[in-house]
Structures are given as structure tokens and as C-alpha cells.
PDB file of C-alpha atoms in Angstrom:
ATOM      1  CA  UNK A   1       0.000   0.000   0.000  1.00  0.00           C
ATOM      2  CA  UNK A   2       1.359   3.446  -0.865  1.00  0.00           C
ATOM      3  CA  UNK A   3       2.178   5.998   1.831  1.00  0.00           C
ATOM      4  CA  UNK A   4      -0.717   8.161   0.630  1.00  0.00           C
ATOM      5  CA  UNK A   5      -3.206   5.302   0.815  1.00  0.00           C
ATOM      6  CA  UNK A   6      -1.975   4.282   4.280  1.00  0.00           C
ATOM      7  CA  UNK A   7      -2.207   7.899   5.508  1.00  0.00           C
ATOM      8  CA  UNK A   8      -5.770   8.209   4.184  1.00  0.00           C
ATOM      9  CA  UNK A   9      -6.695   4.863   5.733  1.00  0.00           C
ATOM     10  CA  UNK A  10      -5.481   6.117   9.132  1.00  0.00           C
ATOM     11  CA  UNK A  11      -7.566   9.296   8.730  1.00  0.00           C
ATOM     12  CA  UNK A  12     -10.722   7.222   8.204  1.00  0.00           C
ATOM     13  CA  UNK A  13      -9.955   5.249  11.387  1.00  0.00           C
ATOM     14  CA  UNK A  14      -9.390   8.518  13.256  1.00  0.00           C
ATOM     15  CA  UNK A  15     -12.742   9.849  11.995  1.00  0.00           C
ATOM     16  CA  UNK A  16     -14.574   6.720  13.138  1.00  0.00           C
ATOM     17  CA  UNK A  17     -12.928   6.995  16.559  1.00  0.00           C
ATOM     18  CA  UNK A  18     -13.816  10.703  16.813  1.00  0.00           C
ATOM     19  CA  UNK A  19     -17.475  10.041  16.012  1.00  0.00           C
ATOM     20  CA  UNK A  20     -17.617   7.205  18.552  1.00  0.00           C
ATOM     21  CA  UNK A  21     -16.210   9.591  21.189  1.00  0.00           C
ATOM     22  CA  UNK A  22     -18.543  12.418  20.093  1.00  0.00           C
ATOM     23  CA  UNK A  23     -15.421  14.524  19.485  1.00  0.00           C
ATOM     24  CA  UNK A  24     -16.452  17.006  16.800  1.00  0.00           C
ATOM     25  CA  UNK A  25     -13.392  19.175  17.550  1.00  0.00           C
ATOM     26  CA  UNK A  26     -11.242  16.413  16.036  1.00  0.00           C
ATOM     27  CA  UNK A  27     -12.791  17.224  12.656  1.00  0.00           C
ATOM     28  CA  UNK A  28     -10.481  20.245  12.435  1.00  0.00           C
ATOM     29  CA  UNK A  29      -7.530  17.860  12.154  1.00  0.00           C
ATOM     30  CA  UNK A  30      -9.201  15.566   9.634  1.00  0.00           C
ATOM     31  CA  UNK A  31     -11.001  17.902   7.239  1.00  0.00           C
ATOM     32  CA  UNK A  32     -10.191  21.093   5.423  1.00  0.00           C
ATOM     33  CA  UNK A  33     -11.552  24.133   7.305  1.00  0.00           C
ATOM     34  CA  UNK A  34     -14.612  24.400   5.045  1.00  0.00           C
ATOM     35  CA  UNK A  35     -15.315  20.658   5.123  1.00  0.00           C
ATOM     36  CA  UNK A  36     -14.953  20.512   8.939  1.00  0.00           C
ATOM     37  CA  UNK A  37     -17.798  23.019   9.302  1.00  0.00           C
ATOM     38  CA  UNK A  38     -19.995  20.969   6.964  1.00  0.00           C
ATOM     39  CA  UNK A  39     -19.104  17.687   8.682  1.00  0.00           C
ATOM     40  CA  UNK A  40     -20.009  19.101  12.097  1.00  0.00           C
ATOM     41  CA  UNK A  41     -23.288  20.392  10.614  1.00  0.00           C
ATOM     42  CA  UNK A  42     -24.448  16.876   9.681  1.00  0.00           C
ATOM     43  CA  UNK A  43     -22.729  15.038  12.570  1.00  0.00           C
ATOM     44  CA  UNK A  44     -23.945  17.165  15.488  1.00  0.00           C
ATOM     45  CA  UNK A  45     -27.690  16.393  15.071  1.00  0.00           C
ATOM     46  CA  UNK A  46     -26.923  12.699  14.650  1.00  0.00           C
ATOM     47  CA  UNK A  47     -24.768  12.599  17.784  1.00  0.00           C
ATOM     48  CA  UNK A  48     -27.425  14.519  19.741  1.00  0.00           C
ATOM     49  CA  UNK A  49     -30.000  11.917  18.687  1.00  0.00           C
ATOM     50  CA  UNK A  50     -27.694   8.938  19.287  1.00  0.00           C
ATOM     51  CA  UNK A  51     -25.234  10.220  21.923  1.00  0.00           C
ATOM     52  CA  UNK A  52     -23.636   6.871  22.737  1.00  0.00           C
ATOM     53  CA  UNK A  53     -23.260   5.673  19.158  1.00  0.00           C
ATOM     54  CA  UNK A  54     -20.342   3.399  18.444  1.00  0.00           C
ATOM     55  CA  UNK A  55     -18.772   2.774  15.081  1.00  0.00           C
ATOM     56  CA  UNK A  56     -16.257   0.038  14.370  1.00  0.00           C
ATOM     57  CA  UNK A  57     -14.121  -0.395  11.281  1.00  0.00           C
ATOM     58  CA  UNK A  58     -14.787  -3.821   9.787  1.00  0.00           C
ATOM     59  CA  UNK A  59     -12.833  -3.569   6.537  1.00  0.00           C
ATOM     60  CA  UNK A  60     -10.933  -0.852   4.704  1.00  0.00           C
ATOM     61  CA  UNK A  61      -9.622  -0.726   1.159  1.00  0.00           C
ATOM     62  CA  UNK A  62      -7.386   2.198   0.218  1.00  0.00           C
ATOM     63  CA  UNK A  63      -6.122   3.123  -3.220  1.00  0.00           C
ATOM     64  CA  UNK A  64      -4.366   6.474  -3.502  1.00  0.00           C
ATOM     65  CA  UNK A  65      -6.833   9.256  -2.689  1.00  0.00           C
ATOM     66  CA  UNK A  66      -9.826   6.927  -2.294  1.00  0.00           C
ATOM     67  CA  UNK A  67     -10.718   4.858   0.756  1.00  0.00           C
ATOM     68  CA  UNK A  68     -13.705   2.536   1.036  1.00  0.00           C
ATOM     69  CA  UNK A  69     -14.670   1.557   4.567  1.00  0.00           C
ATOM     70  CA  UNK A  70     -17.165  -0.970   5.814  1.00  0.00           C
ATOM     71  CA  UNK A  71     -18.272   0.083   9.274  1.00  0.00           C
ATOM     72  CA  UNK A  72     -20.538  -1.432  11.913  1.00  0.00           C
ATOM     73  CA  UNK A  73     -22.667   0.985  13.916  1.00  0.00           C
ATOM     74  CA  UNK A  74     -24.687   0.577  17.134  1.00  0.00           C
ATOM     75  CA  UNK A  75     -26.608   3.086  19.216  1.00  0.00           C
ATOM     76  CA  UNK A  76     -29.811   4.073  21.000  1.00  0.00           C
ATOM     77  CA  UNK A  77     -32.265   6.738  19.819  1.00  0.00           C
ATOM     78  CA  UNK A  78     -32.241   9.130  22.793  1.00  0.00           C
ATOM     79  CA  UNK A  79     -32.828  12.535  21.162  1.00  0.00           C
ATOM     80  CA  UNK A  80     -35.015  14.117  18.500  1.00  0.00           C
ATOM     81  CA  UNK A  81     -33.898  12.893  15.061  1.00  0.00           C
ATOM     82  CA  UNK A  82     -35.179  14.687  11.972  1.00  0.00           C
ATOM     83  CA  UNK A  83     -38.310  15.697  13.830  1.00  0.00           C
ATOM     84  CA  UNK A  84     -38.928  12.259  15.337  1.00  0.00           C
ATOM     85  CA  UNK A  85     -39.173  12.008  19.117  1.00  0.00           C
ATOM     86  CA  UNK A  86     -36.737   9.713  20.932  1.00  0.00           C
ATOM     87  CA  UNK A  87     -37.850   6.082  20.964  1.00  0.00           C
ATOM     88  CA  UNK A  88     -35.210   4.655  23.319  1.00  0.00           C
ATOM     89  CA  UNK A  89     -34.865   1.855  20.753  1.00  0.00           C
ATOM     90  CA  UNK A  90     -31.440   0.402  20.188  1.00  0.00           C
ATOM     91  CA  UNK A  91     -29.946  -0.638  16.880  1.00  0.00           C
ATOM     92  CA  UNK A  92     -27.056  -3.089  16.836  1.00  0.00           C
ATOM     93  CA  UNK A  93     -24.317  -3.827  14.372  1.00  0.00           C
ATOM     94  CA  UNK A  94     -25.774  -2.017  11.364  1.00  0.00           C
ATOM     95  CA  UNK A  95     -23.421  -2.377   8.407  1.00  0.00           C
ATOM     96  CA  UNK A  96     -22.537   0.788   6.518  1.00  0.00           C
ATOM     97  CA  UNK A  97     -20.204   1.410   3.576  1.00  0.00           C
ATOM     98  CA  UNK A  98     -18.622   4.782   2.859  1.00  0.00           C
ATOM     99  CA  UNK A  99     -16.417   6.029   0.055  1.00  0.00           C
ATOM    100  CA  UNK A 100     -13.966   8.765   1.074  1.00  0.00           C
ATOM    101  CA  UNK A 101     -12.051  10.907  -1.399  1.00  0.00           C
ATOM    102  CA  UNK A 102      -9.081  12.918  -0.203  1.00  0.00           C
ATOM    103  CA  UNK A 103      -7.357  16.021  -1.512  1.00  0.00           C
ATOM    104  CA  UNK A 104      -3.847  16.661  -0.208  1.00  0.00           C
ATOM    105  CA  UNK A 105      -4.372  14.321   2.726  1.00  0.00           C
ATOM    106  CA  UNK A 106      -7.686  15.816   3.889  1.00  0.00           C
ATOM    107  CA  UNK A 107     -11.333  15.693   2.958  1.00  0.00           C
TER     108      UNK A 107
END
């Protein structure tokens, strides 16, 4: 794996860890300034609705500036989500796949 691909792979792992910790400040290290603002905009409501969400990296494939990650997500609906009242229902081990494209080592 190239140095670039390995670097980008590590950034995806760092993002997953930051989301699992609810650490939106970490986005400043992972995204460009403009993208960090946008990422917090969509992440904050999700984390308020599912405050104890956990995400685990299941599989990652990196090729240059593109990383594909299969993640597994679990959490409990404890806050308003897109206008829906909290249900206190838990979801477990939901598989998700994301494609990440990097520019100069950042999103």
C-alpha cells in the first residue's frame, strides 16, 4: 500500500474513533476548514439523537486518494432525530459502507 493510501486509511480510522467519542473538535484535524464546518453540521444532530453511538471499522480498502470503509454501527435513539421524538430503541451492528475521497491528505 502506498504511503498516501496508508495515511488516508489512518484518517478514516481517526474519523470513526472521533465520532464514537462524540469529538467534533477532532474534525479540524481531519477535514479542510470548510469541510470541517460541513461535517459538524451533519454530525452534530446525529450525535445529539444517538449520543452513545459506536462505530467500528470492519474492513478498509485504500487506493491512492480513495478509501472505502465498511463500518458497523450501534446506538440508541435518545434525542429528536429529523423531527422524530426519541424512541429509546437500540440498533445493533448495522453495516454501513462509505467512500472517502481525499485532496492533499484531507477531505
